[in-house]
XYZ file of C-alpha atoms in Angstrom:
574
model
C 43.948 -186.899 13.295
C 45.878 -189.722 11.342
C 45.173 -190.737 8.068
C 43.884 -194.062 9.277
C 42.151 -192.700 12.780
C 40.146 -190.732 9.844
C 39.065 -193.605 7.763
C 37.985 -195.991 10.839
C 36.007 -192.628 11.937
C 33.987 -192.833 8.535
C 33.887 -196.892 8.910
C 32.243 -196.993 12.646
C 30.503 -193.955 13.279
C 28.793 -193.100 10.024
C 30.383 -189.752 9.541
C 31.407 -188.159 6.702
C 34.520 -187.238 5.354
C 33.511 -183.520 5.397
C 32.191 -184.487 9.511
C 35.373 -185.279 10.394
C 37.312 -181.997 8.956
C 34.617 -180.227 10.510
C 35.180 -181.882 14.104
C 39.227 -181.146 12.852
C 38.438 -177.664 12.983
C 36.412 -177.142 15.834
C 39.197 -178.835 17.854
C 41.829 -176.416 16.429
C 39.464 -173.138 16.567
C 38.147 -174.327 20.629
C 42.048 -174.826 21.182
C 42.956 -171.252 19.901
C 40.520 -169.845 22.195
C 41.534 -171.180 25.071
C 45.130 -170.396 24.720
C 44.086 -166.623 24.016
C 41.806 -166.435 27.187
C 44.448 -168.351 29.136
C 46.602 -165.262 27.410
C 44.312 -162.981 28.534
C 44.154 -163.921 32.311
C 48.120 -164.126 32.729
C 48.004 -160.507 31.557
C 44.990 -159.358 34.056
C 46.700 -161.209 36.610
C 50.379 -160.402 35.436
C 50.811 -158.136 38.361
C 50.767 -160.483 41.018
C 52.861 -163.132 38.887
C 55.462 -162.998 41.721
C 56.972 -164.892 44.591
C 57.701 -161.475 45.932
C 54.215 -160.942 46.597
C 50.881 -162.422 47.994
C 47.965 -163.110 45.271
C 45.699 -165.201 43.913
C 44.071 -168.400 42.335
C 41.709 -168.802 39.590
C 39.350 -170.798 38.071
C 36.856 -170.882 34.979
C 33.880 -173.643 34.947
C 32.065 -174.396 31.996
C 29.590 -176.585 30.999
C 30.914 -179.409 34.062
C 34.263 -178.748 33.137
C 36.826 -176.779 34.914
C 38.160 -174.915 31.734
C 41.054 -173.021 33.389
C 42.671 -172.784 36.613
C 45.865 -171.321 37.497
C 47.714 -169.741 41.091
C 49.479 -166.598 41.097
C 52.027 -164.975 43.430
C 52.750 -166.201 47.199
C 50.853 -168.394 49.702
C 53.324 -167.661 52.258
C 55.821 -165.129 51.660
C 57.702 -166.081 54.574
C 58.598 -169.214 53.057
C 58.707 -168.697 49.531
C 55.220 -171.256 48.836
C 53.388 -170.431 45.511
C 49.598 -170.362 45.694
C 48.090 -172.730 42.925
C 44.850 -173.855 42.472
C 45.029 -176.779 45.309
C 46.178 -173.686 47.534
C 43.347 -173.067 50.435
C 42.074 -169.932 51.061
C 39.658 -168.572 54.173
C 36.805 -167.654 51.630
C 35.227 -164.948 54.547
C 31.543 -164.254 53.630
C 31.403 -166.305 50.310
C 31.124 -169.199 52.827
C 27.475 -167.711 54.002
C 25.443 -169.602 50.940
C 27.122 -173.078 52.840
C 25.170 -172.510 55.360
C 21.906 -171.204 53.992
C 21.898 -175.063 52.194
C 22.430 -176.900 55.261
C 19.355 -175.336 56.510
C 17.321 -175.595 53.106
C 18.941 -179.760 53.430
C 17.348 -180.160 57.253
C 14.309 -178.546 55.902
C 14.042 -180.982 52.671
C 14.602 -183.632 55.520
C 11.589 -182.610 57.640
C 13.556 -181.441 60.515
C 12.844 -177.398 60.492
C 11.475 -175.414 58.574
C 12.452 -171.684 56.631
C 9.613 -169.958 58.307
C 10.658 -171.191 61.805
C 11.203 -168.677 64.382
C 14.660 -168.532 65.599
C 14.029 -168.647 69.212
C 12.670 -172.340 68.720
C 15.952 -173.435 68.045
C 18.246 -170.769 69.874
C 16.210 -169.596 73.077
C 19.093 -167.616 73.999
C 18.350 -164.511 71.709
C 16.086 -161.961 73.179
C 12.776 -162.200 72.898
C 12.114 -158.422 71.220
C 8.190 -158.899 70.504
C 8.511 -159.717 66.793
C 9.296 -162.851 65.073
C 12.510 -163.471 63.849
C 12.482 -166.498 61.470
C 15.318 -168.616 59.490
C 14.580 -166.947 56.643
C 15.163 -163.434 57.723
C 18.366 -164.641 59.094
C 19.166 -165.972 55.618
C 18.533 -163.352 53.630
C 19.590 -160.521 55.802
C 16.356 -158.547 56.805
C 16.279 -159.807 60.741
C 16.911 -156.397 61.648
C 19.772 -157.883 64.119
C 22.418 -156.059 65.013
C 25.796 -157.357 63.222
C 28.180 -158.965 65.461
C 31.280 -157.774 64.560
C 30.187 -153.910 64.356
C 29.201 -154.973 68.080
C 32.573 -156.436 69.128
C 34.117 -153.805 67.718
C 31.990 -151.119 69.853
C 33.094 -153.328 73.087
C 36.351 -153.412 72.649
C 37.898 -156.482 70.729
C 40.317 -156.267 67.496
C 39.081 -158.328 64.446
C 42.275 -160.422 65.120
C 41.344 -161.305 68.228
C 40.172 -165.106 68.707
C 36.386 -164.376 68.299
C 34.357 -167.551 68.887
C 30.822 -169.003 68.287
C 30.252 -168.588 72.154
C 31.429 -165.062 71.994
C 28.402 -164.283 69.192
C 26.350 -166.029 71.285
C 26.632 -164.004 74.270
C 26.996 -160.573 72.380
C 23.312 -161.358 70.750
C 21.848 -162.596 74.265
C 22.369 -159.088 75.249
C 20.388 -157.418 72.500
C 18.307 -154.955 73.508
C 16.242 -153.847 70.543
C 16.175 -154.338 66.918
C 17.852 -152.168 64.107
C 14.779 -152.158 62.161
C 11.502 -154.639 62.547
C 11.986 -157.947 60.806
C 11.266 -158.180 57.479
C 10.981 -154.536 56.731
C 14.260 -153.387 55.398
C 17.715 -155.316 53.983
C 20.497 -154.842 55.921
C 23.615 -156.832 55.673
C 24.059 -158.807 58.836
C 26.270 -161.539 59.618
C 25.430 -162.587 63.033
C 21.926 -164.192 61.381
C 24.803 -166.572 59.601
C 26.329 -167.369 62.415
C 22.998 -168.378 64.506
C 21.708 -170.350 61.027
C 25.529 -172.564 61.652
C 23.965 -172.648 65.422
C 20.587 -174.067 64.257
C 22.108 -176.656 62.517
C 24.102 -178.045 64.862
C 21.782 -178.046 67.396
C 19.225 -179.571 64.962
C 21.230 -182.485 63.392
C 23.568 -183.360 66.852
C 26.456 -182.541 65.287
C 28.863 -179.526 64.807
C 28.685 -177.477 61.672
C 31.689 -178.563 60.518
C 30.569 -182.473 60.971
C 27.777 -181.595 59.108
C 28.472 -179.893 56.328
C 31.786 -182.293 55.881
C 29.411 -185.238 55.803
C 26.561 -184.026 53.837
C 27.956 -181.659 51.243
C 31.809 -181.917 50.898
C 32.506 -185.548 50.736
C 29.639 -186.674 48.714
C 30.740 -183.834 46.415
C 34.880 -184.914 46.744
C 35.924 -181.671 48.062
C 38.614 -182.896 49.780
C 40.096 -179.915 51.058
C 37.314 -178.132 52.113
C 36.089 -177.549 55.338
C 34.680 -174.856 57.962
C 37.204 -173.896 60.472
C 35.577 -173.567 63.664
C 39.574 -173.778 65.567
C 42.027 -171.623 65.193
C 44.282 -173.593 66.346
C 43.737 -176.250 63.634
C 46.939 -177.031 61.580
C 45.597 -177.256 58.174
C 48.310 -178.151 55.189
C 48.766 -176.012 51.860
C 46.811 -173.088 53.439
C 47.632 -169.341 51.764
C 48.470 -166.448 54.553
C 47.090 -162.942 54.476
C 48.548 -159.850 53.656
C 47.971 -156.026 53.844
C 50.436 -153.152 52.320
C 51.869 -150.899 55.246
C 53.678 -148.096 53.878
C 55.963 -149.663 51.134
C 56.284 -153.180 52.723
C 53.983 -156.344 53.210
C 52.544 -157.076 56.732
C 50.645 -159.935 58.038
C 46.716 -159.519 58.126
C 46.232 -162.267 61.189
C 42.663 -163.733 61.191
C 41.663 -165.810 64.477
C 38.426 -166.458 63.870
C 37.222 -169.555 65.713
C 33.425 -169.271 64.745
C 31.471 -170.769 61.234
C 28.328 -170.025 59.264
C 28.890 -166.297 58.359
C 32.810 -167.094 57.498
C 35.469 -169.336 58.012
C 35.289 -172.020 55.115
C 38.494 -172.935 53.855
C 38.652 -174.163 50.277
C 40.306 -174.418 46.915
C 39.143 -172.811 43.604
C 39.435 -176.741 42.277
C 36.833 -177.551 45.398
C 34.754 -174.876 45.077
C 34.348 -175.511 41.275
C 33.030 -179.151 42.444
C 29.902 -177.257 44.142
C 29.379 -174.863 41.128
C 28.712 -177.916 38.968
C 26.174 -179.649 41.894
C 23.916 -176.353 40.965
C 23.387 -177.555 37.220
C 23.604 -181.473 37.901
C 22.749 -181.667 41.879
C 24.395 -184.582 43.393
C 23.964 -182.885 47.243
C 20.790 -181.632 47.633
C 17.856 -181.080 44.762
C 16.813 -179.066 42.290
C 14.062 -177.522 44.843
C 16.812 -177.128 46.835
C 18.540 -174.377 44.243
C 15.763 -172.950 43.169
C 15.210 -171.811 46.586
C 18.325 -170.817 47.217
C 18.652 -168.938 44.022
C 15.713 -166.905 44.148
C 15.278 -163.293 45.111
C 13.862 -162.734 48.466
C 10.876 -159.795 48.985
C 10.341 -157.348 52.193
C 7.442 -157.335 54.036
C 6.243 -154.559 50.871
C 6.401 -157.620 48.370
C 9.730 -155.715 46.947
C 13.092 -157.264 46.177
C 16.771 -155.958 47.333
C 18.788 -158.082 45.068
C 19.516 -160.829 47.938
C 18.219 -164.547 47.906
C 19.131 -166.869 50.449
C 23.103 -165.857 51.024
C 24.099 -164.807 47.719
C 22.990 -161.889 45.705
C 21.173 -161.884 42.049
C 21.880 -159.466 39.441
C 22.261 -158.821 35.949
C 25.729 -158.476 34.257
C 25.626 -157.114 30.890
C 22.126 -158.638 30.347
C 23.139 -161.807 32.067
C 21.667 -163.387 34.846
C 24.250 -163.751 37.782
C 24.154 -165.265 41.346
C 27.624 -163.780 43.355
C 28.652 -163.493 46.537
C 32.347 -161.878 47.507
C 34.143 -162.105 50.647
C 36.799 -160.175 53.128
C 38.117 -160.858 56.228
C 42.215 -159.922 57.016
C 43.891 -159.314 53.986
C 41.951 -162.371 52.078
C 39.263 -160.937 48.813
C 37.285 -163.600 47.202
C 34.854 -163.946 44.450
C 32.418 -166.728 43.618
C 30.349 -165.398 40.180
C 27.756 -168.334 38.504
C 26.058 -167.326 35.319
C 23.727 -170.316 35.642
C 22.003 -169.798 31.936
C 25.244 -169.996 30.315
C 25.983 -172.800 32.767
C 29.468 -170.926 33.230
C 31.376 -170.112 36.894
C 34.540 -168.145 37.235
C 36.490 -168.316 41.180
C 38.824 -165.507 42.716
C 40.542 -166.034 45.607
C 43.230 -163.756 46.699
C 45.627 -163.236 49.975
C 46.117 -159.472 49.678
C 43.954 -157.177 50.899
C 43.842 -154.810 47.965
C 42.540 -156.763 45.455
C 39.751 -156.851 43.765
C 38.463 -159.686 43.181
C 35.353 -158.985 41.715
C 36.312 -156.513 39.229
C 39.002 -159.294 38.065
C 36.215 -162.363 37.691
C 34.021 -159.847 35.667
C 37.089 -159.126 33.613
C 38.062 -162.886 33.043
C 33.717 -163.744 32.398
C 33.907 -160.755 29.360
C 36.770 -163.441 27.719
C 34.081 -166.017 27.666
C 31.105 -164.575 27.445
C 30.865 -161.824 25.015
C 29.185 -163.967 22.378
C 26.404 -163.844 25.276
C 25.951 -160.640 26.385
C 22.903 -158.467 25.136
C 23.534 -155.637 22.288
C 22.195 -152.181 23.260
C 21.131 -151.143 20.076
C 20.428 -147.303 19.923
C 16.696 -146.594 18.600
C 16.261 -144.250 16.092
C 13.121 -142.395 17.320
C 15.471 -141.669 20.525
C 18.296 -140.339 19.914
C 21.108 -139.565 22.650
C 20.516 -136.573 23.897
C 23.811 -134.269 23.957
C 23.651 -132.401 27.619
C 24.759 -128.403 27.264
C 26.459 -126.794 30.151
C 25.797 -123.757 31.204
C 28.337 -121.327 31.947
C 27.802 -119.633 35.766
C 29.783 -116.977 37.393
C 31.778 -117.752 40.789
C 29.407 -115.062 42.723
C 26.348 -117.968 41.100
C 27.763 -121.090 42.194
C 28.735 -119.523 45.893
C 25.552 -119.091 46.517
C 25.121 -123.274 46.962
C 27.816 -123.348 48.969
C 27.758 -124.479 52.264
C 26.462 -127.455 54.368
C 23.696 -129.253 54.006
C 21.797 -131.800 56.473
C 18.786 -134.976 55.551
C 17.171 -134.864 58.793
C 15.763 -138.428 57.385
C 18.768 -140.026 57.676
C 20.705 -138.268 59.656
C 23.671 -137.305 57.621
C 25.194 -134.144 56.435
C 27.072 -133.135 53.042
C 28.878 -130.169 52.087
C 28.919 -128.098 48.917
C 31.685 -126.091 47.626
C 33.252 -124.478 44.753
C 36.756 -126.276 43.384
C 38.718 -125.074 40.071
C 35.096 -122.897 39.215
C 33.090 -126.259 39.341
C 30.419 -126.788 41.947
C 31.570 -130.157 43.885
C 29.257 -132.448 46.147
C 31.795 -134.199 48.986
C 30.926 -136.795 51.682
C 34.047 -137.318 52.767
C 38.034 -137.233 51.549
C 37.304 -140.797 49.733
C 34.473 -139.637 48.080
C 32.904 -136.473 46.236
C 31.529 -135.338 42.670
C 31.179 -132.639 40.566
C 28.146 -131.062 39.893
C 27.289 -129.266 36.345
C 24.649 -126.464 35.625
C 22.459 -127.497 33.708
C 20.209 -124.407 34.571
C 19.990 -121.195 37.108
C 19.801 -123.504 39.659
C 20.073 -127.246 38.483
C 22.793 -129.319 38.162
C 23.880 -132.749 36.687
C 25.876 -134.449 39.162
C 28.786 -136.557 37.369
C 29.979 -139.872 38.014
C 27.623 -141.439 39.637
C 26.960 -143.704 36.361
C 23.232 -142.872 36.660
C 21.195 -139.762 35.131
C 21.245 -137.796 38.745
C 20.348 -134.370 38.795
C 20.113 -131.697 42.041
C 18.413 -128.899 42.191
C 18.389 -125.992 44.722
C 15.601 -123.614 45.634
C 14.335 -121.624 48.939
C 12.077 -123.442 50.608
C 8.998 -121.875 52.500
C 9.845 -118.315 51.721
C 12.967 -118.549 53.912
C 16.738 -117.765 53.534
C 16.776 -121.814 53.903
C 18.400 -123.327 50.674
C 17.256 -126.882 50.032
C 18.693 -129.503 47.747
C 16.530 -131.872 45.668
C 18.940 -135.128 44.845
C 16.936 -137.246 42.252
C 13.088 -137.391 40.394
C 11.959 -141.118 42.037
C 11.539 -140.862 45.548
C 14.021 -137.782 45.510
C 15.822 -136.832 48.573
C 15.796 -133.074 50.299
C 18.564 -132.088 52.070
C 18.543 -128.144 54.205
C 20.841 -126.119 54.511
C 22.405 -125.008 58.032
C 24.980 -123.741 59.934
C 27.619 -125.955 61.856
C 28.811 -124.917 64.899
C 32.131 -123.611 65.514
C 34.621 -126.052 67.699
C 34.490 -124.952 70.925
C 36.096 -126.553 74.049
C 33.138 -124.333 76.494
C 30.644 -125.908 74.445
C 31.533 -129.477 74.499
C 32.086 -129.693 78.340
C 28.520 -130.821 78.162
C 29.161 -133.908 76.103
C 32.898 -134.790 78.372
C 31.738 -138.031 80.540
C 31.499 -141.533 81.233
C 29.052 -143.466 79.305
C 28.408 -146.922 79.623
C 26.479 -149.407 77.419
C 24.537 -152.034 79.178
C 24.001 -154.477 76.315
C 28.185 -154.630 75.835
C 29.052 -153.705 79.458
C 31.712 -151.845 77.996
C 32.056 -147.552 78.950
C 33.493 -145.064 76.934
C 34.784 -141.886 78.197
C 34.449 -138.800 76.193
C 37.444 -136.070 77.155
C 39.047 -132.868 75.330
C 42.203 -133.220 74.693
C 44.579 -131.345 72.507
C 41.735 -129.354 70.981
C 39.460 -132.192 69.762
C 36.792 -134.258 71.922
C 37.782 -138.030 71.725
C 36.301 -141.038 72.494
C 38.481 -143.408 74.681
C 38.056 -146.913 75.394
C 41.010 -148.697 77.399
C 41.224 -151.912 74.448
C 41.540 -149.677 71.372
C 42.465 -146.058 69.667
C 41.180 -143.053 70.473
C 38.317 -141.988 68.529
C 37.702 -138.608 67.597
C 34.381 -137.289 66.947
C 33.982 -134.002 64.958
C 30.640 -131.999 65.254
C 28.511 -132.317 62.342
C 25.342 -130.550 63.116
C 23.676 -129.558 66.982
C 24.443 -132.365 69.206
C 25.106 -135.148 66.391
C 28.747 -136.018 65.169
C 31.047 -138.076 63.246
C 33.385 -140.458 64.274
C 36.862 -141.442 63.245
C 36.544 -145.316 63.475
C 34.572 -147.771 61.070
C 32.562 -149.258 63.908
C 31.891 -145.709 65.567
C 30.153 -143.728 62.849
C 27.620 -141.334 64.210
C 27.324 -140.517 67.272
C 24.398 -138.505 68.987
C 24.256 -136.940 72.009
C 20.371 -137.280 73.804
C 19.297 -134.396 76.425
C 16.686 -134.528 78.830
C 13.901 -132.158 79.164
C 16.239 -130.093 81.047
C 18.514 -129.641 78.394
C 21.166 -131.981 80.591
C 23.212 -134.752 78.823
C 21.946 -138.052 79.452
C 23.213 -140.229 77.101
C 24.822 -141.258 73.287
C 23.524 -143.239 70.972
C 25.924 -144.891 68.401
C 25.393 -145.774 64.899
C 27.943 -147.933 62.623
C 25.599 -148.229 59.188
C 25.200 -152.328 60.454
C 24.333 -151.149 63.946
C 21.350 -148.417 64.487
C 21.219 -146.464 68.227
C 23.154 -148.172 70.412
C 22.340 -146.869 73.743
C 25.262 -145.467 75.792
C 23.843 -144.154 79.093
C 26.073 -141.080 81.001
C 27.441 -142.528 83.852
C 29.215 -139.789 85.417
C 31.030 -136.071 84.593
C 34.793 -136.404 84.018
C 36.929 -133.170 84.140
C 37.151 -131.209 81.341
């Protein structure tokens, strides 16, 4: 500030001369800070600092004001096209609380209602004897099967053009329910996708009309919008990528259906509706508040989900997130609404993370805020001790173990003298004695201890995971691979609700799962009749028996789809 600027300061404002080299410093010290954060995030992000490679855009909202924004690496790699922070980006499942406000906006209007049961709107899904309203849709506890766990089962690749009529007709055919409504949380994005349905049939326009004329241009996010055609050109948009072997490929993404995905923005736009939730401009403040807060199961509990985002604490902080992934694009949409603070990751490479990244940039702005864990005197950490067991002890744990609960097995077994736990080559921990026969499992970032003991006098070894609601897992033997033995399972089996057949064959030793549209599947025994599949969509698989001990069916299980009932068709040979 000029000599003069500072005197006319004093004259017409009434300040001080000590006011003014206050202000001076503020300035200089709210300048330093930014350039360090701005520091900061080049370094976080210096990886992807490349035109060699796809990766991301940023931004950081504070108090109304975008406070940094910045692109990093390709858009197109093809072409040589930088993303920046007016790059668009398919935002996948971040797009899902879009569409939970255009409902809560035709509610505020009078024209539906939250508690509304979906078949009023969308006659088309099966009528399964319970209610399924808007709000189970919303917040994910419908206990629908998920649509693309169900495409994937009949047949179709994820890049395949997969539109809202496609949905449609996949849930008409619904036979039963994962769970009853309202009872459990399950993620499940076909509830999205009917909620973009409601809408449109409600208001007389298409979802992208609507949400165009009632939240983007009132809000000036001019290049935003929800791509319901795939064949759309749309300018300055970033491609996907995925890593194959030691060279970028193209992650293609034809999606041609809205409400659980498929919003294109920029961070800049998507910072424009971060600010509505402190100052609403679209919408009200009843509106937020709804869609902020936590929703409860039929048991009056909460899961962590409100209506299409999640809520959560971060370092004492309250949080409302919701990430995304479809093809190679990772997004990130983190508001901190007490702090009145927002930070945006989009990225076009489909090993990011952007999550973990956003968390990293908040810590740069929000340490001041987060809460100090002050260690009380009167309870001190208490140091663990190890105890030292002989290989002959820990082998006697060994072995495989089965929740009958949940249907799922785990195996126990002794690596570089340490008892491990696996589930599966991504993911296993080790477990340390803490006793004869208790152990601390390790890495789990909770206090998680097992313990093993003979149950009802048996040679039956149980494990005890956890004190609250603990889980019990038995021991048992798996069945040695054996092509005499799985002649019973080899067949035709055929699913009525995705008229699609798979036929189970040996070949080469193992007993796969063919379908004529995709890869074979190969399903490895696991315990009796129940096994594991190969494929993300084909998870469990369990073969049913009638009373004669005969064959008569499968049912398949993908974690978002329960049972699905494959009926045997007909014998194949072996």
């Amino acid at each position: 500030m000029k000599p003069t600027t500072l005197v006319l300061s004093i004259l017409f404002m009434g300040l001080t001369f000590t006011d003014c080299l206050r202000a001076q410093s503020l300035k200089k010290e709210g300048t330093k800070n930014a350039t360090f954060q701005s520091k900061q995030i080049d370094s976080l992000l210096a990886e992807w600092d490349s035109q060699e490679k796809p990766g991301a855009s940023v931004a950081v909202v504070h108090k109304g004001e975008i406070v940094y924004k910045k692109g990093y690496g390709s858009a197109n790699l093809e072409y040589g096209i930088p993303n920046t922070p007016a790059t668009i980006f398919h935002i996948a499942s971040v797009s899902k609380q879009f569409t939970a406000f255009s409902i809560l906006l035709l509610q505020e209007a009078g024209k539906l209602s939250l508690d509304d049961d979906i078949r009023k709107y969308i006659p088309e899904v099966p009528d399964f004897g319970k209610t399924i309203t808007l709000r189970h849709l919303a917040n994910h506890t419908s206990g629908l099967r998920d649509q693309w766990n169900l495409l994937a089962m009949a047949g179709w690749r994820l890049d395949d053009v997969i539109t809202k009529e496609h949905v449609l007709q996949v849930v008409s055919k619904q036979r039963e329910l994962n769970f009853d409504p309202g009872e459990e949380f399950v993620y499940c994005n076909t509830g999205f996708t009917l909620l973009a349905e409601v809408v449109s049939r409600v208001s007389g326009k298409t979802f992208a009309e609507f949400t165009r004329e009632n939240i983007f241009e009132p809000l000036k996010m001019s290049n935003t919008l929800f791509y319901d055609d795939h064949q759309k050109i749309v300018k300055n948009r970033a491609y996907s990528y995925y890593m194959n072997g030691d060279k970028y490929k193209k992650s293609v993404l034809s999606y041609a259906n809205v409400g659980a995905t498929s919003l294109f923005t920029t961070v800049e736009d998507l910072s424009l509706w971060t600010m509505n939730f402190k100052s609403p401009k679209v919408g009200s403040e009843e509106i937020i508040q709804q869609l902020n807060t936590k929703a409860t199961l039929n048991n009056g509990k909460n899961f962590g989900g409100a209506l299409g985002q999640f809520v959560n604490q971060y370092k004492g902080l309250n949080q409302i997130q919701h990430g995304g992934a479809d093809a190679g694009y990772r997004t990130y949409l983190g508001r901190f609404p007490d702090q009145d603070f927002a930070v945006i990751v989009f990225s076009n490479y489909a090993r990011f993370n952007p999550g973990g990244i956003a968390l990293k940039i908040a810590d740069l702005y929000l340490a001041d805020y987060y809460v100090k864990q002050e260690a009380k005197p009167d309870k001190p950490i208490k140091k663990v001790e190890y105890k030292k067991l002989k290989p002959k002890q820990l082998d006697r744990f060994t072995g495989f173990y089965w929740n009958e609960k949940e249907r799922y097995s785990r195996k126990i077994y002794v690596k570089d003298d340490t008892l491990r736990y696996f589930r599966n080559e991504y993911s296993e921990n080790p477990l340390m004695p803490i006793g004869d026969n208790e152990f601390q499992m390790l890495g789990v970032g909770v206090d998680l201890k097992i313990k093993f003991e003979i149950k009802d006098n048996s040679q039956v070894m149980a494990v005890t995971i956890g004190n609250d609601a603990p889980i019990t897992l038995e021991s048992y033997e798996p069945k040695p691979p054996s092509k005499d033995d799985w002649i019973a399972f080899t067949g035709t089996y055929y699913s009525p609700e995705l008229e699609t057949a798979y036929t189970v064959k040996i070949e080469d030793d193992k007993l796969l799962a063919k379908h004529f549209r995709t890869s074979d599947i190969e399903i490895k025994r696991v315990k009796d009749d129940f096994f594991s599949g190969n494929r993300w969509y084909f998870g469990n698989v369990e073969f049913v028996r009638n009373s004669g001990g005969i064959v008569q069916g499968m049912k398949v299980s993908s974690g978002r789809v329960r049972n699905l009932w494959f009926e045997k068709r007909a014998a194949v040979e072996p």
